[in-house]
């Protein structure tokens, strides 16, 4: 989008509604938000952004399997950890 010859980015704001949240859950999240000096909305927004940035467990396991297949490592985990500990000395 251009405005007077200047390129401008459009930011689309999306809202998410979560229904049927137990009162205890809402109260705990509100308390956590208050402890950080943020509103519940600000706290949940930051938490959702952080959550979306981290890969989920299935993705992480697939990445580990892929990396392992690329290195063709045949050492069992206990030997790798022993070598790592030895290297620290």
mmCIF file with all atom_site columns, N, CA and C in Angstrom, residues 23-77:
data_model
loop_
_atom_site.group_PDB
_atom_site.id
_atom_site.type_symbol
_atom_site.label_atom_id
_atom_site.label_alt_id
_atom_site.label_comp_id
_atom_site.label_asym_id
_atom_site.label_entity_id
_atom_site.label_seq_id
_atom_site.pdbx_PDB_ins_code
_atom_site.Cartn_x
_atom_site.Cartn_y
_atom_site.Cartn_z
_atom_site.occupancy
_atom_site.B_iso_or_equiv
_atom_site.pdbx_formal_charge
_atom_site.auth_seq_id
_atom_site.auth_comp_id
_atom_site.auth_asym_id
_atom_site.auth_atom_id
_atom_site.pdbx_PDB_model_num
ATOM 1   N N  . UNK A 1 23 ? -13.331 -20.252 35.999 1.00 0.00 ? 23 UNK A N  1
ATOM 2   C CA . UNK A 1 23 ? -13.048 -19.061 36.798 1.00 0.00 ? 23 UNK A CA 1
ATOM 3   C C  . UNK A 1 23 ? -11.673 -19.132 37.458 1.00 0.00 ? 23 UNK A C  1
ATOM 4   N N  . UNK A 1 24 ? -11.308 -20.332 37.949 1.00 0.00 ? 24 UNK A N  1
ATOM 5   C CA . UNK A 1 24 ? -10.007 -20.477 38.629 1.00 0.00 ? 24 UNK A CA 1
ATOM 6   C C  . UNK A 1 24 ? -8.864  -20.187 37.660 1.00 0.00 ? 24 UNK A C  1
ATOM 7   N N  . UNK A 1 25 ? -9.019  -20.609 36.419 1.00 0.00 ? 25 UNK A N  1
ATOM 8   C CA . UNK A 1 25 ? -7.987  -20.374 35.408 1.00 0.00 ? 25 UNK A CA 1
ATOM 9   C C  . UNK A 1 25 ? -7.890  -18.893 35.097 1.00 0.00 ? 25 UNK A C  1
ATOM 10  N N  . UNK A 1 26 ? -9.025  -18.259 34.889 1.00 0.00 ? 26 UNK A N  1
ATOM 11  C CA . UNK A 1 26 ? -9.038  -16.820 34.624 1.00 0.00 ? 26 UNK A CA 1
ATOM 12  C C  . UNK A 1 26 ? -8.424  -16.054 35.777 1.00 0.00 ? 26 UNK A C  1
ATOM 13  N N  . UNK A 1 27 ? -8.762  -16.433 37.014 1.00 0.00 ? 27 UNK A N  1
ATOM 14  C CA . UNK A 1 27 ? -8.231  -15.743 38.189 1.00 0.00 ? 27 UNK A CA 1
ATOM 15  C C  . UNK A 1 27 ? -6.719  -15.906 38.293 1.00 0.00 ? 27 UNK A C  1
ATOM 16  N N  . UNK A 1 28 ? -6.214  -17.104 38.028 1.00 0.00 ? 28 UNK A N  1
ATOM 17  C CA . UNK A 1 28 ? -4.767  -17.345 38.085 1.00 0.00 ? 28 UNK A CA 1
ATOM 18  C C  . UNK A 1 28 ? -4.041  -16.527 37.024 1.00 0.00 ? 28 UNK A C  1
ATOM 19  N N  . UNK A 1 29 ? -4.582  -16.512 35.804 1.00 0.00 ? 29 UNK A N  1
ATOM 20  C CA . UNK A 1 29 ? -3.954  -15.740 34.737 1.00 0.00 ? 29 UNK A CA 1
ATOM 21  C C  . UNK A 1 29 ? -3.994  -14.242 35.036 1.00 0.00 ? 29 UNK A C  1
ATOM 22  N N  . UNK A 1 30 ? -5.092  -13.767 35.599 1.00 0.00 ? 30 UNK A N  1
ATOM 23  C CA . UNK A 1 30 ? -5.193  -12.351 35.968 1.00 0.00 ? 30 UNK A CA 1
ATOM 24  C C  . UNK A 1 30 ? -4.181  -12.011 37.061 1.00 0.00 ? 30 UNK A C  1
ATOM 25  N N  . UNK A 1 31 ? -3.981  -12.928 38.006 1.00 0.00 ? 31 UNK A N  1
ATOM 26  C CA . UNK A 1 31 ? -2.992  -12.702 39.069 1.00 0.00 ? 31 UNK A CA 1
ATOM 27  C C  . UNK A 1 31 ? -1.580  -12.655 38.491 1.00 0.00 ? 31 UNK A C  1
ATOM 28  N N  . UNK A 1 32 ? -1.280  -13.551 37.567 1.00 0.00 ? 32 UNK A N  1
ATOM 29  C CA . UNK A 1 32 ? 0.041   -13.543 36.923 1.00 0.00 ? 32 UNK A CA 1
ATOM 30  C C  . UNK A 1 32 ? 0.254   -12.236 36.166 1.00 0.00 ? 32 UNK A C  1
ATOM 31  N N  . UNK A 1 33 ? -0.782  -11.790 35.465 1.00 0.00 ? 33 UNK A N  1
ATOM 32  C CA . UNK A 1 33 ? -0.691  -10.527 34.730 1.00 0.00 ? 33 UNK A CA 1
ATOM 33  C C  . UNK A 1 33 ? -0.425  -9.376  35.695 1.00 0.00 ? 33 UNK A C  1
ATOM 34  N N  . UNK A 1 34 ? -1.159  -9.347  36.794 1.00 0.00 ? 34 UNK A N  1
ATOM 35  C CA . UNK A 1 34 ? -0.996  -8.277  37.779 1.00 0.00 ? 34 UNK A CA 1
ATOM 36  C C  . UNK A 1 34 ? 0.409   -8.264  38.367 1.00 0.00 ? 34 UNK A C  1
ATOM 37  N N  . UNK A 1 35 ? 0.957   -9.461  38.618 1.00 0.00 ? 35 UNK A N  1
ATOM 38  C CA . UNK A 1 35 ? 2.324   -9.540  39.178 1.00 0.00 ? 35 UNK A CA 1
ATOM 39  C C  . UNK A 1 35 ? 3.361   -8.967  38.218 1.00 0.00 ? 35 UNK A C  1
ATOM 40  N N  . UNK A 1 36 ? 3.062   -8.979  36.931 1.00 0.00 ? 36 UNK A N  1
ATOM 41  C CA . UNK A 1 36 ? 3.999   -8.429  35.956 1.00 0.00 ? 36 UNK A CA 1
ATOM 42  C C  . UNK A 1 36 ? 3.629   -7.003  35.552 1.00 0.00 ? 36 UNK A C  1
ATOM 43  N N  . UNK A 1 37 ? 2.596   -6.453  36.189 1.00 0.00 ? 37 UNK A N  1
ATOM 44  C CA . UNK A 1 37 ? 2.190   -5.080  35.912 1.00 0.00 ? 37 UNK A CA 1
ATOM 45  C C  . UNK A 1 37 ? 1.484   -4.899  34.579 1.00 0.00 ? 37 UNK A C  1
ATOM 46  N N  . UNK A 1 38 ? 0.895   -5.974  34.078 1.00 0.00 ? 38 UNK A N  1
ATOM 47  C CA . UNK A 1 38 ? 0.200   -5.906  32.791 1.00 0.00 ? 38 UNK A CA 1
ATOM 48  C C  . UNK A 1 38 ? -1.267  -6.252  32.972 1.00 0.00 ? 38 UNK A C  1
ATOM 49  N N  . UNK A 1 39 ? -2.052  -5.821  32.003 1.00 0.00 ? 39 UNK A N  1
ATOM 50  C CA . UNK A 1 39 ? -3.454  -6.225  31.999 1.00 0.00 ? 39 UNK A CA 1
ATOM 51  C C  . UNK A 1 39 ? -3.525  -7.685  31.587 1.00 0.00 ? 39 UNK A C  1
ATOM 52  N N  . UNK A 1 40 ? -4.666  -8.302  31.818 1.00 0.00 ? 40 UNK A N  1
ATOM 53  C CA . UNK A 1 40 ? -4.848  -9.693  31.418 1.00 0.00 ? 40 UNK A CA 1
ATOM 54  C C  . UNK A 1 40 ? -4.684  -9.824  29.905 1.00 0.00 ? 40 UNK A C  1
ATOM 55  N N  . UNK A 1 41 ? -5.229  -8.888  29.148 1.00 0.00 ? 41 UNK A N  1
ATOM 56  C CA . UNK A 1 41 ? -5.089  -8.931  27.690 1.00 0.00 ? 41 UNK A CA 1
ATOM 57  C C  . UNK A 1 41 ? -3.627  -8.841  27.280 1.00 0.00 ? 41 UNK A C  1
ATOM 58  N N  . UNK A 1 42 ? -2.878  -7.914  27.862 1.00 0.00 ? 42 UNK A N  1
ATOM 59  C CA . UNK A 1 42 ? -1.458  -7.777  27.512 1.00 0.00 ? 42 UNK A CA 1
ATOM 60  C C  . UNK A 1 42 ? -0.674  -9.047  27.854 1.00 0.00 ? 42 UNK A C  1
ATOM 61  N N  . UNK A 1 43 ? -0.978  -9.599  29.023 1.00 0.00 ? 43 UNK A N  1
ATOM 62  C CA . UNK A 1 43 ? -0.293  -10.824 29.459 1.00 0.00 ? 43 UNK A CA 1
ATOM 63  C C  . UNK A 1 43 ? -0.593  -11.983 28.520 1.00 0.00 ? 43 UNK A C  1
ATOM 64  N N  . UNK A 1 44 ? -1.865  -12.177 28.194 1.00 0.00 ? 44 UNK A N  1
ATOM 65  C CA . UNK A 1 44 ? -2.246  -13.280 27.308 1.00 0.00 ? 44 UNK A CA 1
ATOM 66  C C  . UNK A 1 44 ? -1.686  -13.089 25.903 1.00 0.00 ? 44 UNK A C  1
ATOM 67  N N  . UNK A 1 45 ? -1.682  -11.860 25.415 1.00 0.00 ? 45 UNK A N  1
ATOM 68  C CA . UNK A 1 45 ? -1.126  -11.584 24.091 1.00 0.00 ? 45 UNK A CA 1
ATOM 69  C C  . UNK A 1 45 ? 0.348   -11.964 24.050 1.00 0.00 ? 45 UNK A C  1
ATOM 70  N N  . UNK A 1 46 ? 1.124   -11.524 25.031 1.00 0.00 ? 46 UNK A N  1
ATOM 71  C CA . UNK A 1 46 ? 2.555   -11.842 25.076 1.00 0.00 ? 46 UNK A CA 1
ATOM 72  C C  . UNK A 1 46 ? 2.776   -13.346 25.208 1.00 0.00 ? 46 UNK A C  1
ATOM 73  N N  . UNK A 1 47 ? 1.944   -14.002 26.007 1.00 0.00 ? 47 UNK A N  1
ATOM 74  C CA . UNK A 1 47 ? 2.064   -15.445 26.200 1.00 0.00 ? 47 UNK A CA 1
ATOM 75  C C  . UNK A 1 47 ? 1.756   -16.195 24.907 1.00 0.00 ? 47 UNK A C  1
ATOM 76  N N  . UNK A 1 48 ? 0.728   -15.774 24.192 1.00 0.00 ? 48 UNK A N  1
ATOM 77  C CA . UNK A 1 48 ? 0.383   -16.420 22.920 1.00 0.00 ? 48 UNK A CA 1
ATOM 78  C C  . UNK A 1 48 ? 1.482   -16.221 21.875 1.00 0.00 ? 48 UNK A C  1
ATOM 79  N N  . UNK A 1 49 ? 2.039   -15.030 21.813 1.00 0.00 ? 49 UNK A N  1
ATOM 80  C CA . UNK A 1 49 ? 3.127   -14.768 20.864 1.00 0.00 ? 49 UNK A CA 1
ATOM 81  C C  . UNK A 1 49 ? 4.326   -15.653 21.185 1.00 0.00 ? 49 UNK A C  1
ATOM 82  N N  . UNK A 1 50 ? 4.673   -15.756 22.464 1.00 0.00 ? 50 UNK A N  1
ATOM 83  C CA . UNK A 1 50 ? 5.789   -16.610 22.877 1.00 0.00 ? 50 UNK A CA 1
ATOM 84  C C  . UNK A 1 50 ? 5.511   -18.071 22.552 1.00 0.00 ? 50 UNK A C  1
ATOM 85  N N  . UNK A 1 51 ? 4.302   -18.515 22.811 1.00 0.00 ? 51 UNK A N  1
ATOM 86  C CA . UNK A 1 51 ? 3.912   -19.894 22.520 1.00 0.00 ? 51 UNK A CA 1
ATOM 87  C C  . UNK A 1 51 ? 4.018   -20.200 21.023 1.00 0.00 ? 51 UNK A C  1
ATOM 88  N N  . UNK A 1 52 ? 3.588   -19.283 20.198 1.00 0.00 ? 52 UNK A N  1
ATOM 89  C CA . UNK A 1 52 ? 3.617   -19.498 18.754 1.00 0.00 ? 52 UNK A CA 1
ATOM 90  C C  . UNK A 1 52 ? 5.038   -19.515 18.200 1.00 0.00 ? 52 UNK A C  1
ATOM 91  N N  . UNK A 1 53 ? 5.951   -18.854 18.871 1.00 0.00 ? 53 UNK A N  1
ATOM 92  C CA . UNK A 1 53 ? 7.348   -18.821 18.411 1.00 0.00 ? 53 UNK A CA 1
ATOM 93  C C  . UNK A 1 53 ? 8.087   -20.120 18.692 1.00 0.00 ? 53 UNK A C  1
ATOM 94  N N  . UNK A 1 54 ? 7.628   -20.856 19.688 1.00 0.00 ? 54 UNK A N  1
ATOM 95  C CA . UNK A 1 54 ? 8.294   -22.114 20.047 1.00 0.00 ? 54 UNK A CA 1
ATOM 96  C C  . UNK A 1 54 ? 7.692   -23.263 19.263 1.00 0.00 ? 54 UNK A C  1
ATOM 97  N N  . UNK A 1 55 ? 8.544   -24.171 18.778 1.00 0.00 ? 55 UNK A N  1
ATOM 98  C CA . UNK A 1 55 ? 7.983   -25.323 18.072 1.00 0.00 ? 55 UNK A CA 1
ATOM 99  C C  . UNK A 1 55 ? 7.263   -26.243 19.049 1.00 0.00 ? 55 UNK A C  1
ATOM 100 N N  . UNK A 1 56 ? 6.225   -26.910 18.571 1.00 0.00 ? 56 UNK A N  1
ATOM 101 C CA . UNK A 1 56 ? 5.557   -27.863 19.444 1.00 0.00 ? 56 UNK A CA 1
ATOM 102 C C  . UNK A 1 56 ? 6.393   -29.140 19.536 1.00 0.00 ? 56 UNK A C  1
ATOM 103 N N  . UNK A 1 57 ? 6.015   -30.018 20.418 1.00 0.00 ? 57 UNK A N  1
ATOM 104 C CA . UNK A 1 57 ? 6.805   -31.219 20.699 1.00 0.00 ? 57 UNK A CA 1
ATOM 105 C C  . UNK A 1 57 ? 6.979   -32.083 19.455 1.00 0.00 ? 57 UNK A C  1
ATOM 106 N N  . UNK A 1 58 ? 5.921   -32.267 18.685 1.00 0.00 ? 58 UNK A N  1
ATOM 107 C CA . UNK A 1 58 ? 6.016   -33.110 17.484 1.00 0.00 ? 58 UNK A CA 1
ATOM 108 C C  . UNK A 1 58 ? 7.018   -32.543 16.480 1.00 0.00 ? 58 UNK A C  1
ATOM 109 N N  . UNK A 1 59 ? 7.007   -31.229 16.309 1.00 0.00 ? 59 UNK A N  1
ATOM 110 C CA . UNK A 1 59 ? 7.948   -30.593 15.385 1.00 0.00 ? 59 UNK A CA 1
ATOM 111 C C  . UNK A 1 59 ? 9.377   -30.754 15.897 1.00 0.00 ? 59 UNK A C  1
ATOM 112 N N  . UNK A 1 60 ? 9.567   -30.569 17.191 1.00 0.00 ? 60 UNK A N  1
ATOM 113 C CA . UNK A 1 60 ? 10.903  -30.685 17.778 1.00 0.00 ? 60 UNK A CA 1
ATOM 114 C C  . UNK A 1 60 ? 11.425  -32.117 17.639 1.00 0.00 ? 60 UNK A C  1
ATOM 115 N N  . UNK A 1 61 ? 10.591  -33.099 17.887 1.00 0.00 ? 61 UNK A N  1
ATOM 116 C CA . UNK A 1 61 ? 11.017  -34.504 17.755 1.00 0.00 ? 61 UNK A CA 1
ATOM 117 C C  . UNK A 1 61 ? 11.389  -34.798 16.305 1.00 0.00 ? 61 UNK A C  1
ATOM 118 N N  . UNK A 1 62 ? 10.613  -34.304 15.367 1.00 0.00 ? 62 UNK A N  1
ATOM 119 C CA . UNK A 1 62 ? 10.921  -34.515 13.950 1.00 0.00 ? 62 UNK A CA 1
ATOM 120 C C  . UNK A 1 62 ? 12.256  -33.873 13.578 1.00 0.00 ? 62 UNK A C  1
ATOM 121 N N  . UNK A 1 63 ? 12.525  -32.686 14.102 1.00 0.00 ? 63 UNK A N  1
ATOM 122 C CA . UNK A 1 63 ? 13.810  -32.021 13.841 1.00 0.00 ? 63 UNK A CA 1
ATOM 123 C C  . UNK A 1 63 ? 14.975  -32.826 14.395 1.00 0.00 ? 63 UNK A C  1
ATOM 124 N N  . UNK A 1 64 ? 14.814  -33.332 15.602 1.00 0.00 ? 64 UNK A N  1
ATOM 125 C CA . UNK A 1 64 ? 15.875  -34.141 16.212 1.00 0.00 ? 64 UNK A CA 1
ATOM 126 C C  . UNK A 1 64 ? 16.111  -35.399 15.381 1.00 0.00 ? 64 UNK A C  1
ATOM 127 N N  . UNK A 1 65 ? 15.046  -36.064 14.971 1.00 0.00 ? 65 UNK A N  1
ATOM 128 C CA . UNK A 1 65 ? 15.190  -37.272 14.143 1.00 0.00 ? 65 UNK A CA 1
ATOM 129 C C  . UNK A 1 65 ? 15.890  -36.953 12.824 1.00 0.00 ? 65 UNK A C  1
ATOM 130 N N  . UNK A 1 66 ? 15.535  -35.827 12.213 1.00 0.00 ? 66 UNK A N  1
ATOM 131 C CA . UNK A 1 66 ? 16.152  -35.446 10.957 1.00 0.00 ? 66 UNK A CA 1
ATOM 132 C C  . UNK A 1 66 ? 17.644  -35.185 11.156 1.00 0.00 ? 66 UNK A C  1
ATOM 133 N N  . UNK A 1 67 ? 17.988  -34.406 12.202 1.00 0.00 ? 67 UNK A N  1
ATOM 134 C CA . UNK A 1 67 ? 19.404  -34.113 12.467 1.00 0.00 ? 67 UNK A CA 1
ATOM 135 C C  . UNK A 1 67 ? 20.180  -35.390 12.762 1.00 0.00 ? 67 UNK A C  1
ATOM 136 N N  . UNK A 1 68 ? 19.576  -36.274 13.507 1.00 0.00 ? 68 UNK A N  1
ATOM 137 C CA . UNK A 1 68 ? 20.236  -37.537 13.825 1.00 0.00 ? 68 UNK A CA 1
ATOM 138 C C  . UNK A 1 68 ? 20.480  -38.345 12.555 1.00 0.00 ? 68 UNK A C  1
ATOM 139 N N  . UNK A 1 69 ? 19.495  -38.378 11.667 1.00 0.00 ? 69 UNK A N  1
ATOM 140 C CA . UNK A 1 69 ? 19.669  -39.131 10.418 1.00 0.00 ? 69 UNK A CA 1
ATOM 141 C C  . UNK A 1 69 ? 20.754  -38.510 9.544  1.00 0.00 ? 69 UNK A C  1
ATOM 142 N N  . UNK A 1 70 ? 20.926  -37.197 9.637  1.00 0.00 ? 70 UNK A N  1
ATOM 143 C CA . UNK A 1 70 ? 21.942  -36.528 8.826  1.00 0.00 ? 70 UNK A CA 1
ATOM 144 C C  . UNK A 1 70 ? 23.352  -36.787 9.359  1.00 0.00 ? 70 UNK A C  1
ATOM 145 N N  . UNK A 1 71 ? 23.496  -36.975 10.659 1.00 0.00 ? 71 UNK A N  1
ATOM 146 C CA . UNK A 1 71 ? 24.821  -37.200 11.237 1.00 0.00 ? 71 UNK A CA 1
ATOM 147 C C  . UNK A 1 71 ? 25.186  -38.670 11.257 1.00 0.00 ? 71 UNK A C  1
ATOM 148 N N  . UNK A 1 72 ? 24.202  -39.541 11.105 1.00 0.00 ? 72 UNK A N  1
ATOM 149 C CA . UNK A 1 72 ? 24.407  -40.988 11.147 1.00 0.00 ? 72 UNK A CA 1
ATOM 150 C C  . UNK A 1 72 ? 25.117  -41.421 12.434 1.00 0.00 ? 72 UNK A C  1
ATOM 151 N N  . UNK A 1 73 ? 24.813  -40.742 13.521 1.00 0.00 ? 73 UNK A N  1
ATOM 152 C CA . UNK A 1 73 ? 25.405  -41.073 14.815 1.00 0.00 ? 73 UNK A CA 1
ATOM 153 C C  . UNK A 1 73 ? 24.891  -42.421 15.305 1.00 0.00 ? 73 UNK A C  1
ATOM 154 N N  . UNK A 1 74 ? 25.814  -43.238 15.778 1.00 0.00 ? 74 UNK A N  1
ATOM 155 C CA . UNK A 1 74 ? 25.430  -44.546 16.312 1.00 0.00 ? 74 UNK A CA 1
ATOM 156 C C  . UNK A 1 74 ? 25.752  -44.668 17.795 1.00 0.00 ? 74 UNK A C  1
ATOM 157 N N  . UNK A 1 75 ? 26.249  -43.589 18.388 1.00 0.00 ? 75 UNK A N  1
ATOM 158 C CA . UNK A 1 75 ? 26.557  -43.629 19.817 1.00 0.00 ? 75 UNK A CA 1
ATOM 159 C C  . UNK A 1 75 ? 25.279  -43.580 20.629 1.00 0.00 ? 75 UNK A C  1
ATOM 160 N N  . UNK A 1 76 ? 25.179  -44.419 21.654 1.00 0.00 ? 76 UNK A N  1
ATOM 161 C CA . UNK A 1 76 ? 24.007  -44.325 22.531 1.00 0.00 ? 76 UNK A CA 1
ATOM 162 C C  . UNK A 1 76 ? 24.102  -43.060 23.392 1.00 0.00 ? 76 UNK A C  1
ATOM 163 N N  . UNK A 1 77 ? 22.978  -42.630 23.874 1.00 0.00 ? 77 UNK A N  1
ATOM 164 C CA . UNK A 1 77 ? 22.902  -41.371 24.626 1.00 0.00 ? 77 UNK A CA 1
ATOM 165 C C  . UNK A 1 77 ? 23.836  -41.348 25.823 1.00 0.00 ? 77 UNK A C  1
#
